[in-house]
Amino acid sequence: MSSQDALEQLVEENRRILVVDDNRAIHEDFRKILGAAAQARDELNALDAELFGTAAESAEEAFELESAYQGEEAIEKVRRARANGRGYALLFVDVRMPPGLDGIETTARLLREDPEVSIVICSAYSDHSWEEMTTAFGRTDRVLILKKPFDTVEVRQLAHALQRRWELARLASMKVHDLTALIDAQTAELRAANEALKQEAALREQALQRLGESNEQIRALAYQ
């Protein structure tokens, strides 16, 4: 097994998604697309293929979906999940969530809470330009836009792609950590070798000094 394969086995498969929307029907829609209902549909397709010889869609493991109905609730859930070592792979965040924070301010704060998570902003309106959004949370490749009404395939593609992105980012972080540890170890070895050379040079200098003193004594005895 290569070191790459070994590292990939150590990376957690993160299928945790947080849906942030004040409309409860939207949460049900996401569960139908990404949750246990979607997996049940895949299993039925596989059963049909076995019984009737039809082409089956590839079965996919269901995502683990959680819900927040206001921005502050989402921020608290992300903070708690991160503290427990079970951060979300991605978030779907609605733009309009009265009476609390809107999706833009919520996104800005969520990005600060979790530096690994990706966020999909969901909106049926064009009340915020991309420039206005980047003013709020900065230019980043961790934020994408999804227009309502949703396309089922698009939602599933986003979920799978961003889940994989989370895992690859974690893998890259582990590689950087390993590389840093290797550099630190080699630096420590170089420091130790340098210190040994200094001590050896000091001993050589002492030996030369004693040799010079001995020569002086020999010359003095010769003259006597």
PDB file of C-alpha atoms in Angstrom:
ATOM      1  CA  MET A   1       0.000   0.000   0.000  1.00  0.00           C
ATOM      2  CA  SER A   2       1.371   3.411  -0.978  1.00  0.00           C
ATOM      3  CA  SER A   3       1.661   6.278   1.513  1.00  0.00           C
ATOM      4  CA  GLN A   4      -1.058   8.087  -0.492  1.00  0.00           C
ATOM      5  CA  ASP A   5      -3.496   5.169   0.011  1.00  0.00           C
ATOM      6  CA  ALA A   6      -2.607   4.931   3.683  1.00  0.00           C
ATOM      7  CA  LEU A   7      -3.307   8.633   4.199  1.00  0.00           C
ATOM      8  CA  GLU A   8      -6.628   8.418   2.331  1.00  0.00           C
ATOM      9  CA  GLN A   9      -7.741   5.599   4.630  1.00  0.00           C
ATOM     10  CA  LEU A  10      -7.057   7.858   7.611  1.00  0.00           C
ATOM     11  CA  VAL A  11      -9.270  10.657   6.224  1.00  0.00           C
ATOM     12  CA  GLU A  12     -12.806  10.556   7.559  1.00  0.00           C
ATOM     13  CA  GLU A  13     -15.626  10.198   5.026  1.00  0.00           C
ATOM     14  CA  ASN A  14     -17.656  13.261   5.963  1.00  0.00           C
ATOM     15  CA  ARG A  15     -21.272  13.101   4.745  1.00  0.00           C
ATOM     16  CA  ARG A  16     -22.654  15.596   7.271  1.00  0.00           C
ATOM     17  CA  ILE A  17     -24.688  18.462   5.764  1.00  0.00           C
ATOM     18  CA  LEU A  18     -26.470  21.337   7.506  1.00  0.00           C
ATOM     19  CA  VAL A  19     -29.476  22.904   5.782  1.00  0.00           C
ATOM     20  CA  VAL A  20     -30.177  26.488   6.918  1.00  0.00           C
ATOM     21  CA  ASP A  21     -33.609  27.759   5.829  1.00  0.00           C
ATOM     22  CA  ASP A  22     -36.654  29.217   7.583  1.00  0.00           C
ATOM     23  CA  ASN A  23     -38.988  27.209   5.324  1.00  0.00           C
ATOM     24  CA  ARG A  24     -39.522  23.696   6.692  1.00  0.00           C
ATOM     25  CA  ALA A  25     -40.690  22.432   3.307  1.00  0.00           C
ATOM     26  CA  ILE A  26     -37.226  23.159   1.905  1.00  0.00           C
ATOM     27  CA  HIS A  27     -35.696  20.876   4.518  1.00  0.00           C
ATOM     28  CA  GLU A  28     -38.008  18.079   3.411  1.00  0.00           C
ATOM     29  CA  ASP A  29     -36.982  18.662  -0.195  1.00  0.00           C
ATOM     30  CA  PHE A  30     -33.309  18.277   0.702  1.00  0.00           C
ATOM     31  CA  ARG A  31     -34.048  15.073   2.616  1.00  0.00           C
ATOM     32  CA  LYS A  32     -35.841  13.641  -0.398  1.00  0.00           C
ATOM     33  CA  ILE A  33     -32.879  14.503  -2.629  1.00  0.00           C
ATOM     34  CA  LEU A  34     -29.959  13.645  -0.341  1.00  0.00           C
ATOM     35  CA  GLY A  35     -31.251  11.789   2.713  1.00  0.00           C
ATOM     36  CA  ALA A  36     -32.540   8.311   3.511  1.00  0.00           C
ATOM     37  CA  ALA A  37     -35.394   8.677   1.014  1.00  0.00           C
ATOM     38  CA  ALA A  38     -32.861   9.108  -1.801  1.00  0.00           C
ATOM     39  CA  GLN A  39     -31.023   5.985  -0.677  1.00  0.00           C
ATOM     40  CA  ALA A  40     -34.279   4.016  -0.506  1.00  0.00           C
ATOM     41  CA  ARG A  41     -34.998   5.072  -4.089  1.00  0.00           C
ATOM     42  CA  ASP A  42     -31.568   3.808  -5.157  1.00  0.00           C
ATOM     43  CA  GLU A  43     -32.209   0.489  -3.411  1.00  0.00           C
ATOM     44  CA  LEU A  44     -35.534   0.124  -5.217  1.00  0.00           C
ATOM     45  CA  ASN A  45     -33.807   0.822  -8.522  1.00  0.00           C
ATOM     46  CA  ALA A  46     -31.269  -1.901  -7.745  1.00  0.00           C
ATOM     47  CA  LEU A  47     -34.088  -4.317  -6.827  1.00  0.00           C
ATOM     48  CA  ASP A  48     -35.885  -3.547 -10.088  1.00  0.00           C
ATOM     49  CA  ALA A  49     -32.694  -4.256 -11.977  1.00  0.00           C
ATOM     50  CA  GLU A  50     -32.292  -7.612 -10.218  1.00  0.00           C
ATOM     51  CA  LEU A  51     -35.927  -8.674 -10.727  1.00  0.00           C
ATOM     52  CA  PHE A  52     -36.650  -7.314 -14.177  1.00  0.00           C
ATOM     53  CA  GLY A  53     -33.230  -6.863 -15.754  1.00  0.00           C
ATOM     54  CA  THR A  54     -33.555  -3.087 -16.044  1.00  0.00           C
ATOM     55  CA  ALA A  55     -30.604  -0.710 -15.801  1.00  0.00           C
ATOM     56  CA  ALA A  56     -30.155   0.433 -12.211  1.00  0.00           C
ATOM     57  CA  GLU A  57     -28.830   3.751 -11.019  1.00  0.00           C
ATOM     58  CA  SER A  58     -25.739   3.470  -8.859  1.00  0.00           C
ATOM     59  CA  ALA A  59     -26.707   3.193  -5.187  1.00  0.00           C
ATOM     60  CA  GLU A  60     -25.324   6.023  -3.087  1.00  0.00           C
ATOM     61  CA  GLU A  61     -24.915   6.201   0.652  1.00  0.00           C
ATOM     62  CA  ALA A  62     -27.346   8.724   2.122  1.00  0.00           C
ATOM     63  CA  PHE A  63     -26.024  11.994   3.473  1.00  0.00           C
ATOM     64  CA  GLU A  64     -26.446  12.809   7.151  1.00  0.00           C
ATOM     65  CA  LEU A  65     -28.654  15.912   7.127  1.00  0.00           C
ATOM     66  CA  GLU A  66     -29.326  18.305   9.993  1.00  0.00           C
ATOM     67  CA  SER A  67     -31.530  21.409  10.076  1.00  0.00           C
ATOM     68  CA  ALA A  68     -31.271  24.991  11.305  1.00  0.00           C
ATOM     69  CA  TYR A  69     -34.084  27.492  10.762  1.00  0.00           C
ATOM     70  CA  GLN A  70     -32.271  30.751  11.550  1.00  0.00           C
ATOM     71  CA  GLY A  71     -28.761  32.078  11.078  1.00  0.00           C
ATOM     72  CA  GLU A  72     -27.879  32.240  14.774  1.00  0.00           C
ATOM     73  CA  GLU A  73     -29.015  28.639  15.248  1.00  0.00           C
ATOM     74  CA  ALA A  74     -26.807  27.561  12.327  1.00  0.00           C
ATOM     75  CA  ILE A  75     -23.773  29.382  13.744  1.00  0.00           C
ATOM     76  CA  GLU A  76     -24.244  27.677  17.112  1.00  0.00           C
ATOM     77  CA  LYS A  77     -24.621  24.245  15.487  1.00  0.00           C
ATOM     78  CA  VAL A  78     -21.494  24.708  13.381  1.00  0.00           C
ATOM     79  CA  ARG A  79     -19.541  25.908  16.417  1.00  0.00           C
ATOM     80  CA  ARG A  80     -20.681  22.938  18.511  1.00  0.00           C
ATOM     81  CA  ALA A  81     -20.048  20.398  15.720  1.00  0.00           C
ATOM     82  CA  ARG A  82     -16.565  21.782  15.164  1.00  0.00           C
ATOM     83  CA  ALA A  83     -15.777  21.631  18.894  1.00  0.00           C
ATOM     84  CA  ASN A  84     -16.914  17.989  18.977  1.00  0.00           C
ATOM     85  CA  GLY A  85     -14.689  17.085  16.032  1.00  0.00           C
ATOM     86  CA  ARG A  86     -17.691  16.421  13.782  1.00  0.00           C
ATOM     87  CA  GLY A  87     -17.761  19.486  11.542  1.00  0.00           C
ATOM     88  CA  TYR A  88     -20.033  19.578   8.511  1.00  0.00           C
ATOM     89  CA  ALA A  89     -18.711  18.943   5.008  1.00  0.00           C
ATOM     90  CA  LEU A  90     -21.007  21.601   3.548  1.00  0.00           C
ATOM     91  CA  LEU A  91     -23.932  23.888   4.281  1.00  0.00           C
ATOM     92  CA  PHE A  92     -26.912  24.943   2.190  1.00  0.00           C
ATOM     93  CA  VAL A  93     -27.870  28.456   3.365  1.00  0.00           C
ATOM     94  CA  ASP A  94     -30.966  30.390   2.292  1.00  0.00           C
ATOM     95  CA  VAL A  95     -30.608  34.126   1.617  1.00  0.00           C
ATOM     96  CA  ARG A  96     -33.876  35.330   3.184  1.00  0.00           C
ATOM     97  CA  MET A  97     -34.570  34.123   6.733  1.00  0.00           C
ATOM     98  CA  PRO A  98     -36.668  36.748   8.531  1.00  0.00           C
ATOM     99  CA  PRO A  99     -36.662  37.938  11.249  1.00  0.00           C
ATOM    100  CA  GLY A 100     -33.045  37.004  11.991  1.00  0.00           C
ATOM    101  CA  LEU A 101     -29.745  37.264  10.127  1.00  0.00           C
ATOM    102  CA  ASP A 102     -29.922  37.031   6.364  1.00  0.00           C
ATOM    103  CA  GLY A 103     -27.975  34.365   4.502  1.00  0.00           C
ATOM    104  CA  ILE A 104     -25.127  36.687   3.539  1.00  0.00           C
ATOM    105  CA  GLU A 105     -24.252  37.735   7.084  1.00  0.00           C
ATOM    106  CA  THR A 106     -24.822  34.156   8.242  1.00  0.00           C
ATOM    107  CA  THR A 107     -22.395  32.900   5.592  1.00  0.00           C
ATOM    108  CA  ALA A 108     -19.745  35.445   6.574  1.00  0.00           C
ATOM    109  CA  ARG A 109     -19.894  34.328  10.198  1.00  0.00           C
ATOM    110  CA  LEU A 110     -20.013  30.621   9.317  1.00  0.00           C
ATOM    111  CA  LEU A 111     -16.856  30.932   7.226  1.00  0.00           C
ATOM    112  CA  ARG A 112     -15.095  32.337  10.285  1.00  0.00           C
ATOM    113  CA  GLU A 113     -16.444  29.579  12.533  1.00  0.00           C
ATOM    114  CA  ASP A 114     -15.251  26.709  10.338  1.00  0.00           C
ATOM    115  CA  PRO A 115     -12.298  27.237   7.955  1.00  0.00           C
ATOM    116  CA  GLU A 116     -12.913  23.859   6.253  1.00  0.00           C
ATOM    117  CA  VAL A 117     -16.616  23.958   5.403  1.00  0.00           C
ATOM    118  CA  SER A 118     -18.021  24.857   1.974  1.00  0.00           C
ATOM    119  CA  ILE A 119     -21.256  26.853   1.709  1.00  0.00           C
ATOM    120  CA  VAL A 120     -23.918  26.857  -0.996  1.00  0.00           C
ATOM    121  CA  ILE A 121     -26.046  30.021  -0.892  1.00  0.00           C
ATOM    122  CA  CYS A 122     -29.610  29.320  -2.051  1.00  0.00           C
ATOM    123  CA  SER A 123     -31.754  32.121  -3.444  1.00  0.00           C
ATOM    124  CA  ALA A 124     -34.738  32.620  -5.739  1.00  0.00           C
ATOM    125  CA  TYR A 125     -34.010  36.364  -5.968  1.00  0.00           C
ATOM    126  CA  SER A 126     -31.303  38.624  -7.304  1.00  0.00           C
ATOM    127  CA  ASP A 127     -31.419  41.039  -4.390  1.00  0.00           C
ATOM    128  CA  HIS A 128     -27.666  40.646  -3.755  1.00  0.00           C
ATOM    129  CA  SER A 129     -25.022  40.894  -6.443  1.00  0.00           C
ATOM    130  CA  TRP A 130     -21.882  38.779  -6.251  1.00  0.00           C
ATOM    131  CA  GLU A 131     -19.889  41.939  -5.553  1.00  0.00           C
ATOM    132  CA  GLU A 132     -22.121  42.733  -2.546  1.00  0.00           C
ATOM    133  CA  MET A 133     -21.678  39.198  -1.275  1.00  0.00           C
ATOM    134  CA  THR A 134     -17.891  39.254  -1.562  1.00  0.00           C
ATOM    135  CA  THR A 135     -17.874  42.567   0.291  1.00  0.00           C
ATOM    136  CA  ALA A 136     -19.553  40.739   3.185  1.00  0.00           C
ATOM    137  CA  PHE A 137     -17.441  37.568   3.286  1.00  0.00           C
ATOM    138  CA  GLY A 138     -14.493  38.253   0.945  1.00  0.00           C
ATOM    139  CA  ARG A 139     -13.471  36.540  -2.276  1.00  0.00           C
ATOM    140  CA  THR A 140     -13.371  32.823  -1.636  1.00  0.00           C
ATOM    141  CA  ASP A 141     -13.750  29.569  -3.517  1.00  0.00           C
ATOM    142  CA  ARG A 142     -15.597  28.046  -0.567  1.00  0.00           C
ATOM    143  CA  VAL A 143     -18.917  29.717  -1.504  1.00  0.00           C
ATOM    144  CA  LEU A 144     -21.187  28.733  -4.411  1.00  0.00           C
ATOM    145  CA  ILE A 145     -24.597  29.987  -5.546  1.00  0.00           C
ATOM    146  CA  LEU A 146     -27.630  27.738  -6.160  1.00  0.00           C
ATOM    147  CA  LYS A 147     -30.774  29.242  -7.663  1.00  0.00           C
ATOM    148  CA  LYS A 148     -34.245  28.180  -6.550  1.00  0.00           C
ATOM    149  CA  PRO A 149     -36.189  26.175  -7.637  1.00  0.00           C
ATOM    150  CA  PHE A 150     -33.629  23.429  -7.272  1.00  0.00           C
ATOM    151  CA  ASP A 151     -32.617  20.952  -9.910  1.00  0.00           C
ATOM    152  CA  THR A 152     -32.304  17.539  -8.203  1.00  0.00           C
ATOM    153  CA  VAL A 153     -29.269  16.470 -10.205  1.00  0.00           C
ATOM    154  CA  GLU A 154     -27.504  19.771  -9.533  1.00  0.00           C
ATOM    155  CA  VAL A 155     -28.067  19.461  -5.781  1.00  0.00           C
ATOM    156  CA  ARG A 156     -26.720  15.918  -5.708  1.00  0.00           C
ATOM    157  CA  GLN A 157     -23.709  16.832  -7.825  1.00  0.00           C
ATOM    158  CA  LEU A 158     -22.912  19.759  -5.541  1.00  0.00           C
ATOM    159  CA  ALA A 159     -23.239  17.596  -2.440  1.00  0.00           C
ATOM    160  CA  HIS A 160     -20.945  14.859  -3.748  1.00  0.00           C
ATOM    161  CA  ALA A 161     -18.381  17.261  -5.205  1.00  0.00           C
ATOM    162  CA  LEU A 162     -18.145  19.414  -2.070  1.00  0.00           C
ATOM    163  CA  GLN A 163     -18.061  16.372   0.197  1.00  0.00           C
ATOM    164  CA  ARG A 164     -15.097  15.058  -1.800  1.00  0.00           C
ATOM    165  CA  ARG A 165     -13.511  18.496  -1.697  1.00  0.00           C
ATOM    166  CA  TRP A 166     -13.701  18.482   2.114  1.00  0.00           C
ATOM    167  CA  GLU A 167     -11.973  15.113   2.219  1.00  0.00           C
ATOM    168  CA  LEU A 168      -9.254  16.158  -0.241  1.00  0.00           C
ATOM    169  CA  ALA A 169      -8.633  19.361   1.727  1.00  0.00           C
ATOM    170  CA  ARG A 170      -8.273  17.305   4.908  1.00  0.00           C
ATOM    171  CA  LEU A 171      -5.883  14.949   3.080  1.00  0.00           C
ATOM    172  CA  ALA A 172      -3.824  17.916   1.850  1.00  0.00           C
ATOM    173  CA  SER A 173      -3.702  19.273   5.401  1.00  0.00           C
ATOM    174  CA  MET A 174      -2.419  15.922   6.663  1.00  0.00           C
ATOM    175  CA  LYS A 175       0.259  15.878   3.951  1.00  0.00           C
ATOM    176  CA  VAL A 176       1.351  19.402   4.883  1.00  0.00           C
ATOM    177  CA  HIS A 177       1.494  18.341   8.524  1.00  0.00           C
ATOM    178  CA  ASP A 178       3.604  15.284   7.643  1.00  0.00           C
ATOM    179  CA  LEU A 179       5.880  17.385   5.442  1.00  0.00           C
ATOM    180  CA  THR A 180       6.287  19.945   8.219  1.00  0.00           C
ATOM    181  CA  ALA A 181       7.140  17.170  10.675  1.00  0.00           C
ATOM    182  CA  LEU A 182       9.720  15.768   8.237  1.00  0.00           C
ATOM    183  CA  ILE A 183      11.284  19.210   7.738  1.00  0.00           C
ATOM    184  CA  ASP A 184      11.357  19.776  11.498  1.00  0.00           C
ATOM    185  CA  ALA A 185      13.033  16.387  12.016  1.00  0.00           C
ATOM    186  CA  GLN A 186      15.645  17.080   9.333  1.00  0.00           C
ATOM    187  CA  THR A 187      16.235  20.566  10.735  1.00  0.00           C
ATOM    188  CA  ALA A 188      16.765  19.068  14.180  1.00  0.00           C
ATOM    189  CA  GLU A 189      19.269  16.588  12.698  1.00  0.00           C
ATOM    190  CA  LEU A 190      21.132  19.419  10.965  1.00  0.00           C
ATOM    191  CA  ARG A 191      21.231  21.425  14.185  1.00  0.00           C
ATOM    192  CA  ALA A 192      22.574  18.385  16.056  1.00  0.00           C
ATOM    193  CA  ALA A 193      25.193  17.768  13.368  1.00  0.00           C
ATOM    194  CA  ASN A 194      26.191  21.434  13.413  1.00  0.00           C
ATOM    195  CA  GLU A 195      26.491  21.361  17.191  1.00  0.00           C
ATOM    196  CA  ALA A 196      28.641  18.223  16.971  1.00  0.00           C
ATOM    197  CA  LEU A 197      30.906  19.942  14.434  1.00  0.00           C
ATOM    198  CA  LYS A 198      31.246  22.940  16.733  1.00  0.00           C
ATOM    199  CA  GLN A 199      32.207  20.695  19.641  1.00  0.00           C
ATOM    200  CA  GLU A 200      34.667  18.798  17.447  1.00  0.00           C
ATOM    201  CA  ALA A 201      36.225  22.086  16.288  1.00  0.00           C
ATOM    202  CA  ALA A 202      36.494  23.251  19.895  1.00  0.00           C
ATOM    203  CA  LEU A 203      38.202  19.979  20.904  1.00  0.00           C
ATOM    204  CA  ARG A 204      40.585  20.283  17.936  1.00  0.00           C
ATOM    205  CA  GLU A 205      41.418  23.834  18.985  1.00  0.00           C
ATOM    206  CA  GLN A 206      42.097  22.669  22.537  1.00  0.00           C
ATOM    207  CA  ALA A 207      44.297  19.834  21.249  1.00  0.00           C
ATOM    208  CA  LEU A 208      46.286  22.257  19.069  1.00  0.00           C
ATOM    209  CA  GLN A 209      46.680  24.602  22.008  1.00  0.00           C
ATOM    210  CA  ARG A 210      47.978  21.786  24.236  1.00  0.00           C
ATOM    211  CA  LEU A 211      50.274  20.652  21.428  1.00  0.00           C
ATOM    212  CA  GLY A 212      51.665  24.192  21.147  1.00  0.00           C
ATOM    213  CA  GLU A 213      52.250  24.337  24.895  1.00  0.00           C
ATOM    214  CA  SER A 214      54.008  20.957  24.766  1.00  0.00           C
ATOM    215  CA  ASN A 215      56.270  22.166  21.962  1.00  0.00           C
ATOM    216  CA  GLU A 216      57.196  25.221  24.014  1.00  0.00           C
ATOM    217  CA  GLN A 217      58.041  23.015  26.973  1.00  0.00           C
ATOM    218  CA  ILE A 218      60.146  20.730  24.750  1.00  0.00           C
ATOM    219  CA  ARG A 219      62.073  23.712  23.345  1.00  0.00           C
ATOM    220  CA  ALA A 220      62.639  25.084  26.835  1.00  0.00           C
ATOM    221  CA  LEU A 221      63.953  21.715  28.061  1.00  0.00           C
ATOM    222  CA  ALA A 222      66.192  21.434  24.980  1.00  0.00           C
ATOM    223  CA  TYR A 223      67.830  24.776  25.740  1.00  0.00           C
ATOM    224  CA  GLN A 224      68.307  23.789  29.374  1.00  0.00           C
TER     225      GLN A 224
END
